[in-house]
Each structure stands twice: as C-alpha cells, then as structure tokens.
XYZ file of C-alpha atoms in Angstrom:
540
model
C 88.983 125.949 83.241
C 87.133 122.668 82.494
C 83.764 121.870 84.320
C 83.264 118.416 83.219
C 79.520 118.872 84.616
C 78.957 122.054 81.736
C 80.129 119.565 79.465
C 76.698 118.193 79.822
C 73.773 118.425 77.149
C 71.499 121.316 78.492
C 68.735 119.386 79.709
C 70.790 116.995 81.240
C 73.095 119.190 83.045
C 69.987 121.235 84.620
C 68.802 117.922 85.473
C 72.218 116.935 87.132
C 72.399 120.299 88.815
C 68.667 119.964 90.408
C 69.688 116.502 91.852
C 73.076 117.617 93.377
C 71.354 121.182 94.872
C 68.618 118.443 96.274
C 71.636 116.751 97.984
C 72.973 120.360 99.684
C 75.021 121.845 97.058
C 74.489 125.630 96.227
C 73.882 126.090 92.547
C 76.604 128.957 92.422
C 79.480 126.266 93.262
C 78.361 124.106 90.448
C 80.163 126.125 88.085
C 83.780 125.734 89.395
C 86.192 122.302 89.449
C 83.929 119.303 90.885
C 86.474 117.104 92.978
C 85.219 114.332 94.218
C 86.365 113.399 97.887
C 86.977 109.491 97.467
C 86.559 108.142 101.747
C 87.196 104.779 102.912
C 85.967 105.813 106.226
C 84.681 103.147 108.501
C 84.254 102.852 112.240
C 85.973 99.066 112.154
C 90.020 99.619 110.597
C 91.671 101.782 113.033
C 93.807 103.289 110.174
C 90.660 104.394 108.327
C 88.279 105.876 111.540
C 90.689 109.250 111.468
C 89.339 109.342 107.780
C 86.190 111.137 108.353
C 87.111 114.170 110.183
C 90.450 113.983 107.362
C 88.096 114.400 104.543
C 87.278 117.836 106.132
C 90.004 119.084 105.530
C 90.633 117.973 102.295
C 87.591 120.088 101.514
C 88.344 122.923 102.927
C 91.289 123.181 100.864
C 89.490 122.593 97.803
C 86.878 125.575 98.680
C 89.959 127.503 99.334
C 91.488 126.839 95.856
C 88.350 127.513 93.816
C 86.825 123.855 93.720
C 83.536 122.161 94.744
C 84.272 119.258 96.738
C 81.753 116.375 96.859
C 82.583 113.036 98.876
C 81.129 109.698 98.496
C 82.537 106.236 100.507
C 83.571 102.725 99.855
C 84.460 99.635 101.507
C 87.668 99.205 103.565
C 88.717 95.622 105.495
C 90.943 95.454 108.380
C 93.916 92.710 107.494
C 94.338 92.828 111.444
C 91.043 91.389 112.441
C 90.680 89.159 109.363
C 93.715 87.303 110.207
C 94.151 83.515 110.845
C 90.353 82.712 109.517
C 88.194 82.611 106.263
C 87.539 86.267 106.384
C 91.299 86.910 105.115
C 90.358 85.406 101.962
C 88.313 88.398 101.080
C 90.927 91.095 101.780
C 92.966 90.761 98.367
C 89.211 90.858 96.384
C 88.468 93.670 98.379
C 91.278 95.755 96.175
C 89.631 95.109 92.894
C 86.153 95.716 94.142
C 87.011 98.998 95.581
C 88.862 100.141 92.283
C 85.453 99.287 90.259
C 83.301 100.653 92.856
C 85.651 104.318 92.722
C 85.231 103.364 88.868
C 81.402 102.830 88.456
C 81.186 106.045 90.522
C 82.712 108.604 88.904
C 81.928 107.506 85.232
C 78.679 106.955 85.646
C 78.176 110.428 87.344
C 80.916 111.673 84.851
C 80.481 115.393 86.852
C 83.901 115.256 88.520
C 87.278 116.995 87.538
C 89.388 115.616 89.797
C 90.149 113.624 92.798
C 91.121 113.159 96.102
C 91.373 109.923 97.561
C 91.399 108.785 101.383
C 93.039 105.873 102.432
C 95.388 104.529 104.468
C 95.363 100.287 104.570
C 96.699 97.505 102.836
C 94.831 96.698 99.651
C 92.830 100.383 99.673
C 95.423 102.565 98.800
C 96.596 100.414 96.203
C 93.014 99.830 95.006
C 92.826 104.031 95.021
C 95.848 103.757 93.030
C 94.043 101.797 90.374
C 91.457 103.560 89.992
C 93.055 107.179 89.744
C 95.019 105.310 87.129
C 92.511 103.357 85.212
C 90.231 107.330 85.202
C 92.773 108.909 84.654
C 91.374 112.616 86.126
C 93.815 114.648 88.080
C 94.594 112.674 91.438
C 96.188 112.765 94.875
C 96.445 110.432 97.490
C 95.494 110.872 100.987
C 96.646 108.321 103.865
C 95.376 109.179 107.723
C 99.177 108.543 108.746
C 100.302 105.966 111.801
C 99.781 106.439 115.584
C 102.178 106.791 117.788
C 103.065 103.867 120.014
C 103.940 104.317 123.362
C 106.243 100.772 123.693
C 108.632 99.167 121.213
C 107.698 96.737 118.716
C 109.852 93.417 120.634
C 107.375 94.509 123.731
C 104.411 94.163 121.471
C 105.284 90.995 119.831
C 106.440 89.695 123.582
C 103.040 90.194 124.332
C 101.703 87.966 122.008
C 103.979 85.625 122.163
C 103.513 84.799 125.976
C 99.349 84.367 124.967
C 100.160 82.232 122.239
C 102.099 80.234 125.475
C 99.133 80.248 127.248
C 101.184 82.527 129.454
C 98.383 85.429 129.522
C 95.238 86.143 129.351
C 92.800 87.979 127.051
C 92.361 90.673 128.560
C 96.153 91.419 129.398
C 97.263 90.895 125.721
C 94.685 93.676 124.557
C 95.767 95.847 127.279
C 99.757 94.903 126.281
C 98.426 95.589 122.528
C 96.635 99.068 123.371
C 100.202 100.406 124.075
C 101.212 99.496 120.366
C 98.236 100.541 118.935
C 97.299 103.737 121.165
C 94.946 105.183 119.127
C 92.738 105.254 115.499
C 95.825 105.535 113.295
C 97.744 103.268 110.881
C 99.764 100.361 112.662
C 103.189 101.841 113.080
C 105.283 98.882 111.601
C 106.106 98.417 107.979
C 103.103 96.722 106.739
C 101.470 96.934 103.624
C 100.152 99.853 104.656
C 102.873 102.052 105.767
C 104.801 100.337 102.548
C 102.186 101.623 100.609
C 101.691 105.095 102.259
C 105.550 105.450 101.239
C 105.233 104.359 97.960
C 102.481 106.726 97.220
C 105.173 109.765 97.765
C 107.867 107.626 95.576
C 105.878 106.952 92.560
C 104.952 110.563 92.739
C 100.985 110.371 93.123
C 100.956 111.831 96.688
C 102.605 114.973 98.261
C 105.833 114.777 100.535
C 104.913 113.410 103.457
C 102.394 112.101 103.038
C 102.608 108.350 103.940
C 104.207 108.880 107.448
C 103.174 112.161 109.191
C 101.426 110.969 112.173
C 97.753 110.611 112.786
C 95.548 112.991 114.182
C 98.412 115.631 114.258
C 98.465 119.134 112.967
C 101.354 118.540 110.487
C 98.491 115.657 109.518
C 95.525 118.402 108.965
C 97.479 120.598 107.475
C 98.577 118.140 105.042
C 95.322 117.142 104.339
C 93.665 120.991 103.294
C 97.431 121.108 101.065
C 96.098 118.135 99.041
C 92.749 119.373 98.305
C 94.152 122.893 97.289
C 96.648 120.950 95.046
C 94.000 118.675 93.611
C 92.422 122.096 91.981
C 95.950 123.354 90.798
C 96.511 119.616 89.039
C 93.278 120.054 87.383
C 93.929 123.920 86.409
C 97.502 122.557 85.233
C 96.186 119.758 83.712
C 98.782 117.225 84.876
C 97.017 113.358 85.362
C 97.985 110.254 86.563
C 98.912 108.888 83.391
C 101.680 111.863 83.026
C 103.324 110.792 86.301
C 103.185 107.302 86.132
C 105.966 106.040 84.246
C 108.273 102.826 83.840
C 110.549 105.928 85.561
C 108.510 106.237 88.675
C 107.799 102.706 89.314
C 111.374 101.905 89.467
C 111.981 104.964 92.134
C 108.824 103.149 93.783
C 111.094 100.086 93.665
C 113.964 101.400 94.970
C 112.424 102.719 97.973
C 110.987 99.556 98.343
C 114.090 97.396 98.227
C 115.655 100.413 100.332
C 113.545 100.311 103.112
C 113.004 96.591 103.274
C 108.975 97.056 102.954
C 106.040 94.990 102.475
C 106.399 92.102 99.746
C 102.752 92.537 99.353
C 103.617 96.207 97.285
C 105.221 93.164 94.791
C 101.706 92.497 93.915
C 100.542 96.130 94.027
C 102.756 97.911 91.554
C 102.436 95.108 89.288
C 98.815 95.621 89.307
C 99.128 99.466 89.333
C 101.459 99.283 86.483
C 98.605 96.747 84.450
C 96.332 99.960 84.395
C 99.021 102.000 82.914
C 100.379 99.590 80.191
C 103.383 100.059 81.850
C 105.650 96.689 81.227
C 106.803 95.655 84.659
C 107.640 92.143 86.047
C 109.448 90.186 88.473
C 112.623 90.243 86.446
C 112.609 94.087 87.503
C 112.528 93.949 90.934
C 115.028 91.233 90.915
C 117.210 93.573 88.846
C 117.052 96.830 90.938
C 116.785 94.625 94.149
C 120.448 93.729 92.781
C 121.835 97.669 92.812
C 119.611 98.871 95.677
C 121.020 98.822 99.083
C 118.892 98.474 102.180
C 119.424 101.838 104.423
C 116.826 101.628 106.959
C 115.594 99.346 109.500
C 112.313 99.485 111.581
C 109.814 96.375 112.629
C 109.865 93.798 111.411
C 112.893 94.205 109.914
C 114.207 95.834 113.704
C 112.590 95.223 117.256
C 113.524 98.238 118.467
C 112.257 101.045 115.511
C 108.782 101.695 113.872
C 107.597 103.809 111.156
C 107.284 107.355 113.341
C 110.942 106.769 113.718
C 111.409 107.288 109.907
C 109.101 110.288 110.066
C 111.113 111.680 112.759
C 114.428 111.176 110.343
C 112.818 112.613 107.698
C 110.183 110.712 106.164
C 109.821 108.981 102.655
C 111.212 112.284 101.274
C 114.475 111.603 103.377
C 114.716 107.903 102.123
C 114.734 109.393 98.543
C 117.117 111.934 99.318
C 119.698 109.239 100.150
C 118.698 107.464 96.920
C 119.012 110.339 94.937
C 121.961 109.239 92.838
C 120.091 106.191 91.690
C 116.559 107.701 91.313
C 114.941 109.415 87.813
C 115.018 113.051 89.560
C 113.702 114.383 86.414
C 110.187 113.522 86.436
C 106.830 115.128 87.089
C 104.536 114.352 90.547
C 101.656 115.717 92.099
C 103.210 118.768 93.410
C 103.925 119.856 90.033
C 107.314 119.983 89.996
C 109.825 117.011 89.424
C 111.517 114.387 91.654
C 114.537 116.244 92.053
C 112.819 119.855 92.926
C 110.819 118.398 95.405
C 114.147 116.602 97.094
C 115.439 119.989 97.412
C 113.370 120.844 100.117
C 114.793 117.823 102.784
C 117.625 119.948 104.423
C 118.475 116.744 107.421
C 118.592 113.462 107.474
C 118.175 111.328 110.085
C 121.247 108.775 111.632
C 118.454 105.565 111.063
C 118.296 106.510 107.461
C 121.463 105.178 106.406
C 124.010 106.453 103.640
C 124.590 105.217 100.274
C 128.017 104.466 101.405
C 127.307 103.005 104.488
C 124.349 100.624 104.189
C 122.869 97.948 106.591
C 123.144 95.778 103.304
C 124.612 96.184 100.196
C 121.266 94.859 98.194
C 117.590 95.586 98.833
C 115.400 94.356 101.185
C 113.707 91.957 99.008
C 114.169 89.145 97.104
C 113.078 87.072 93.683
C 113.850 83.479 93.835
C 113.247 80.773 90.909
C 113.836 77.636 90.808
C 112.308 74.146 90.513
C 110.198 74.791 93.219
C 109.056 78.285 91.839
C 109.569 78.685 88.304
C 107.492 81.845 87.865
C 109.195 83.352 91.099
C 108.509 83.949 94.285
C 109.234 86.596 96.702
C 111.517 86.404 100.332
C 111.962 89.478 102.420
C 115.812 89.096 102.960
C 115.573 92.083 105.771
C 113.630 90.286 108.202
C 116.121 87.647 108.684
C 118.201 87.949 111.875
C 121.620 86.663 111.056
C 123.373 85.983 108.226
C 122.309 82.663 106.964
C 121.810 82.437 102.651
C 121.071 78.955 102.373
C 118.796 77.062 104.444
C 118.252 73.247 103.739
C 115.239 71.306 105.217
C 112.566 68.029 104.755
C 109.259 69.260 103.440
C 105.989 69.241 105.631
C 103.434 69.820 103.816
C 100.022 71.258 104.449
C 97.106 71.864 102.244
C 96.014 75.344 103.987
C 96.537 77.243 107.012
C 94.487 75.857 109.318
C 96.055 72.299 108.618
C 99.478 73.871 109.612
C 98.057 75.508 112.467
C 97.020 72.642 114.380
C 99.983 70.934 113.764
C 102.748 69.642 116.159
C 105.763 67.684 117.226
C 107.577 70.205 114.566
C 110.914 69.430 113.813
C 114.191 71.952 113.842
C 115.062 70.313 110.496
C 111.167 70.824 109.289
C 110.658 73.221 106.230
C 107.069 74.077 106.469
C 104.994 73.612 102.986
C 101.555 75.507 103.118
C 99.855 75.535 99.423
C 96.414 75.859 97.891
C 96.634 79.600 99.931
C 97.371 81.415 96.173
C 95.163 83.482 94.017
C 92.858 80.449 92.889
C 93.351 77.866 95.093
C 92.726 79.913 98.185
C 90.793 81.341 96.383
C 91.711 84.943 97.569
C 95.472 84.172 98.521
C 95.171 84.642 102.320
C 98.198 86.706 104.108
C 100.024 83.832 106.331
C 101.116 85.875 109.269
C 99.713 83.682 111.653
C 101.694 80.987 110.652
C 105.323 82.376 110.750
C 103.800 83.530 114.321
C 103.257 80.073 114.543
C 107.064 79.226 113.600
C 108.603 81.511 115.802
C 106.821 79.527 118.949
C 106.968 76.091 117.717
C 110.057 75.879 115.569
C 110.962 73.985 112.310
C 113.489 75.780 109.654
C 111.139 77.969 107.135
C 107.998 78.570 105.575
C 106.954 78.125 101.804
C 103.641 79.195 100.397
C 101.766 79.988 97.660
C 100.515 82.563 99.520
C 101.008 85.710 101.033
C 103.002 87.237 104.339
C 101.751 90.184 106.192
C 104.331 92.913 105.823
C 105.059 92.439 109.516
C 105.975 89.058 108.410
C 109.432 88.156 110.040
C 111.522 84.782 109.962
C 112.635 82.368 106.844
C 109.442 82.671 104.641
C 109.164 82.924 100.903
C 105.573 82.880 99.562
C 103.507 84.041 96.306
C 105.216 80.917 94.681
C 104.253 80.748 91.157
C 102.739 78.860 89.692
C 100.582 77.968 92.847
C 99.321 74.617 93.562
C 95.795 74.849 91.890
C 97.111 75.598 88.640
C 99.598 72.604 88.912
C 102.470 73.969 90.232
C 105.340 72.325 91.386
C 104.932 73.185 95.040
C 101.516 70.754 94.461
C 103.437 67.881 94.506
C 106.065 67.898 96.882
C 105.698 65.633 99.372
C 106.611 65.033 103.598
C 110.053 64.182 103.396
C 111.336 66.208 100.356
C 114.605 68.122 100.155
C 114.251 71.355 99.856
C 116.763 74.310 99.704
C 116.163 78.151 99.730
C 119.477 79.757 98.454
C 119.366 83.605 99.030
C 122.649 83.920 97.094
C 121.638 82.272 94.079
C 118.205 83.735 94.075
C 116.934 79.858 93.743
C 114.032 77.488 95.440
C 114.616 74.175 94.933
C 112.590 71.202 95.235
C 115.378 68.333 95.144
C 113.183 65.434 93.293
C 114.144 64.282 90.000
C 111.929 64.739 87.246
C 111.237 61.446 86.713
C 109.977 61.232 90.213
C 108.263 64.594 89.805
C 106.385 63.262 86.523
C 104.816 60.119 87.698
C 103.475 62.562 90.975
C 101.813 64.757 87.952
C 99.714 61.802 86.490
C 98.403 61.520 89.498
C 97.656 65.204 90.140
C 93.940 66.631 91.222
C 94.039 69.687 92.505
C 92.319 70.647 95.938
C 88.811 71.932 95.983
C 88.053 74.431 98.613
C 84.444 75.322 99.334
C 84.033 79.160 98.768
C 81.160 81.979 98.341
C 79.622 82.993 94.524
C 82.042 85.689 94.994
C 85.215 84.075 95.972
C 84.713 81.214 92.746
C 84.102 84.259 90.368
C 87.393 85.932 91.767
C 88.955 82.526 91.223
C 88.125 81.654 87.974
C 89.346 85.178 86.765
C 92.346 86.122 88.828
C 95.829 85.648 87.304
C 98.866 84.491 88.804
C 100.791 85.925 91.779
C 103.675 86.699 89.345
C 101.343 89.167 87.527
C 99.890 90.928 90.422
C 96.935 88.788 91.145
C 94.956 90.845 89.063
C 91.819 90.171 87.894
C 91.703 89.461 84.112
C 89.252 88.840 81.197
C-alpha cells in the first residue's frame, strides 16, 4: 500500500515524522495510510457543533481499518444568522475559500492518502466537494445529519410570521423557533444543506445515508466510524474522486434534484463541482432532465406539513433513487465500491411520501430554467414551492437596487412584480441569498420576485433569481424600470421583460452600473467571479 509520507526524500521524511510525533503521533502509525480528517467544526452553525465529537468516530474507524487519522479545521458560516444583512455577502466566498484552504493544506503537507471530510451546511459541503475533486486523493463525505423537530414546519414559519406582524415578541419567537430547531443538528427543511447532504449520496461521493440520518443518533455514529473504515479500503482499492465523478453521476445528482424539488442553490454547486472535473455541464442540462424528471416527494418548503426526517424515515436519499432507478446510470462506481445499482439493492421499502414513477406529485422536476429577454443566460425558479397551479404570472416592475431598498418598502401592490438587482456575483458582490425578502412577500403582498440573486432553499412563493447576466455586467434586468411589463411563463420556460428594443437601447446609452462599497476581499471576489450561469465560480 502507498504511504504518500515514505514517498518523501530521507531527510525530509525523518524531518516530517519528528514534527508530526512532536504533535502526538506515535512513530509506529506513521507507516500505514495517513487520512486526513477534514472538520468544519465550530461552536456558531448548529449543523456543524455535532462535528467535533463526529470526527471521533470517523477516526476510530480509520484505526480500525489500518489507517492513521490526522484532523485539521476550517471555516464554516451559518446562512441562518447571516441573513437579511451585509454578512450574507460573505457566505458564497466562503465556498471557494474553504476549497483553497482544504487545498493549501494537504499539498503543502503532501503526507496524506486520503480523506475524510466533515460537513454538513450550505456552501461547505459543496466547497468539500471541490476540493476532494480538485486533489483528487481517495474521498468521502461526512454530513452531521438534521435534528429532529418537535413541531411542523407551517408552525415554525407561523411563528415568524406573527413577529414579522409585530404580533410577538423576541423572546416568544426564539422559544416558537427552539421547537423547530431542537437541538445542534442540520435545519430539517430542504435547504441547501439537506439538498446537498442528498446529493452527496447521488453523485456517489458519500455512503448511503449519509445526508439524512439524524443527528446525534447511533445510526449517525455508526455511520460515521463506516466512513473512516471505507476511506482506508478506497485508498487500498485505489478508487478517487475523479473515477466517480462523471457527466453519469452528475445527471443522477440532477435527477434527484429535480425529483425531490431541492435547493436551486445545488444549480450553482454542481456546476462548480463539475468545473474541477472538466466535466461539461450547463444550464441547458438541467433544463433537459428537469423536462423527463418527475417530482416524487414533497417536504418544506415545498410542503408545510413534512421535513427532511420524514424522507429518512421513508427511506432516505437511497429510497429516492430507488424510485428513479429506471432513469438513473446504475452502472457506475461510488464510494462504497460497488456501483449505483448494487448499492440500490440493499433499499428493501419505500416509504408512501416517496412517490412512484407512475404516480408523481408532478410530471416534471422540481426546478426550472427560464430564458428570455429578461434573462438571456437563464435563470432558475423552483416550480415545487408554488401552491397552486398558476404557469404564467403577469405583473408591473418595482424595482430595487438591493435588498435593503426592498425591505423598507411599502404600499406594495397585488399587481407589483418585485425587481431586486445588483444582489449577483459582482454586483453584490457575493450574490446574497434573498430569503428575507420572499418572507417579506408573503406578509406584504405584490405578485413575484426577480433577482439577480439567490433564494435560500427554504425559499417558497413566485421567485426566480440567479438571472444572468446580472445587472453589473449590463444585464437586461439593469434597465427595467417601475412600471414595466413583465411576464414569468413556467410553461414556456421564458422571462420576459415586455419593452421594445428600441426602448431598451436608448436605456443602455445611458447605463452606469451601481457601485456598492465592499471589503479588499469582497472587490477581489468581484472582479474574478464568473456569472451565475457558470456556477459563480471564481476564475482566472
């Protein structure tokens, strides 16, 4: 078996060896697999604080399999307490800092022979994703799972809804929201995070399971030590990241994705993910499987009365891919060594919430592409969060230049098509999530929400954001103006801003975009970070 650390000159690896046995290893464990323990522990996201005492596990199982485990941290942000302020606009950022920062570490140490990586939030685990694929060592995923909540999800948002009216206090909302959010544990509705925790089963880069057992359970610890043992097996088999992820897998990634109406912010994600792979994946795709993939499962925000457990309890990510079996590549390699379809042979029930290829809540996926006038490089509407049946909503623009502008507005109209831009990659710069404005909608009214932008995967209502190109780069949602027609046609996949181009030209010449003070980090992020249509990724 390779030891990457004997691959050393001599002088340098007795060098390397003296520093790690100064840190507490024993020099006798130095010659097996090094695995490095990748933690995005912190004491502040509640999905990350069961990450510690996880990482323990993890390296037990390692010890037990014949490795030497070795754990270092990095940074993780909390999209819950960053929302609806300036901090948000670090929170996208934060994913390609923390794939460099897993990066710098383990090449510049160049010691380890795998990985095992601990994370459980909304731009880590894709950022973990990145960097297992950009290394390219033998990899798998670790999320801490969601807690349990102990009231439905139309109780929780209830709750907030009656502060937002002034209705209750403080102290009564956190109490309301300590019933949702019982303990340290991933928010149980499908966020990013949850989305993500899925797709890290689907794509094939984490084992069954693995993105909705519940915290702090036994099924969770015991899933935990079976990673680290399989990390050592991966590196005795030699099967890496690059082997698993395929144009294949991100299409079953897809399909989960359209299946179980998740996040929009994965959109972003798996485009970046597939960047570090050279794997050739764009909008068109998801518009094409969204097309053939039908939605079979329903759980906040796409259903008040469900959450994420209640997946688990139906059988989990593996279940959702059971159902999709037909329209899945079964035949392709994943962490556990074997393919797709071996490892679907082990789901023996399915749960009534996970719904049947033949009978499905809707006969396309969750999500959808639109293009249009308005969006010519795309944008992206979560079609299962919409109560009713409604495809085509028509409205007069009114327009805002950031969130806080739209926040403090009022007198909204029913007829009122909200417009907030210069939120996108650039012009934010760090393309905040907007979930405080649709919150915003739901109390105050008007017809939709438009936004270069981004929506928190617990996003609900009539919003379609990450309109490219955004409105610093001179996109066409920069110059509409109060009073425009606009139409959002869910049949036709189109956005339409209905100004003729004549009109729209003479708005151009006058075009400057909006400046928005930001910190040396933010303007380096925004003079390098591409559009939302290519994963907001960070480019030369």
């Amino acid at each position: 078996m390779i030891n990457r650390l004997n691959q050393l000159p001599p002088f340098q690896r007795a060098i390397a060896k003296a520093h790690l046995c100064s840190a507490g290893a024993r020099y006798e464990d130095l010659d097996r697999p090094i695995v490095a323990v990748v933690n995005t522990w912190n004491e502040i996201v509640p999905g990350h604080a069961p990450l510690r005492e996880l990482a323990e596990h993890v390296k037990r199982g390692i010890i037990q399999a014949g490795g030497t485990p070795l754990e270092f941290n990095t940074i993780a942000i909390c999209d819950g307490i960053t929302q609806g302020h300036c901090g948000m606009n670090y929170v996208l950022p934060s994913r390609e800092l923390i794939a460099d920062s897993v990066e710098t570490m383990i090449l510049s140490h160049d010691i380890f022979d795998g990985m095992v990586l601990l994370g459980s939030c909304d731009k880590i685990v894709p950022a973990l994703m990145m960097a297992a694929a950009r290394i390219n060592l033998p990899s798998i995923l670790v999320s801490a799972g969601p807690n349990v909540p102990e009231i439905k999800p139309r109780d929780s948002k209830a709750a907030r809804q009656s502060f937002l009216r002034g209705e209750i206090d403080e102290k009564t909302l956190v109490a309301e929201t300590l019933k949702y959010y019982p303990g340290p544990g991933i928010c149980p509705y499908l966020g990013t995070a949850n989305t993500m925790g899925m797709l890290t089963e689907a794509i094939g880069l984490a084992l069954p399971g693995n993105g909705l057992v519940p915290a702090q359970s036994s099924l969770r610890f015991s899933l935990a030590e079976e990673s680290g043992i399989q990390v050592v097996k991966l590196i005795k088999t030699g099967i890496f990241p690059k082997q698993i992820l395929s144009k294949e897998s991100f299409e079953n990634a897809i399909k989960v994705l359209l299946a179980i109406g998740g996040s929009l912010n994965a959109v972003l994600h798996l485009l970046a993910l597939a960047k570090e792979v050279e794997v050739d994946l764009t909008l068109e795709d998801f518009d094409r499987l969204s097309r053939v993939t039908p939605f079979l499962t329903a759980v906040v925000p796409n259903d008040q009365d469900y959450t994420v457990v209640d997946i688990h309890r139906a059988g989990g990510t593996p279940a959702v891919m059971k159902r999709l079996e037909p329209l899945l590549h079964t035949e392709i390699i994943t962490v556990t060594g074997q393919t797709v379809r071996d490892n679907l042979l082990q789901v023996k029930e399915i749960g009534e919430l996970i719904h049947s290829l033949e009978s499905p809540l809707q006969p396309e996926g969750g999500l959808v592409v639109l293009y249009g006038s308005l969006a010519p490089d795309g944008a992206l509407l979560k079609r299962s969060a919409i109560s009713g049946t409604e495809s085509r909503i028509e409205g007069v623009a009114r327009v805002f230049n950031s969130e806080e502008e739209c926040l403090a507005a009022d007198n909204v109209s029913p007829e009122e098509i909200l417009v907030v831009r210069y939120e996108g990659p650039a012009g934010g710069p760090g393309m905040r999530e907007l979930h405080r404005v649709t919150e915003f909608l739901q109390v105050h009214g008007g017809k939709a929400i438009l936004t270069d932008g981004r929506f928190s995967g617990a996003s609900g209502g009539i919003s379609a954001g990450y309109i490219s190109p955004e409105a610093y780069a001179g996109g066409p949602i920069a110059l509409v103006q109060n009073g425009d027609r606009l139409i959002i046609d869910l049949e036709n996949r189109l956005l339409d801003l209905m100004v003729t181009p004549e009109e729209l030209a003479v708005r151009r010449g006058g075009f400057v975009p909006v400046q928005k003070k930001a910190s040396p980090l933010l303007q380096r992020y925004a003079r390098r970070v591409s559009s939302a249509n290519l994963g907001a990724i960070v480019i030369d």
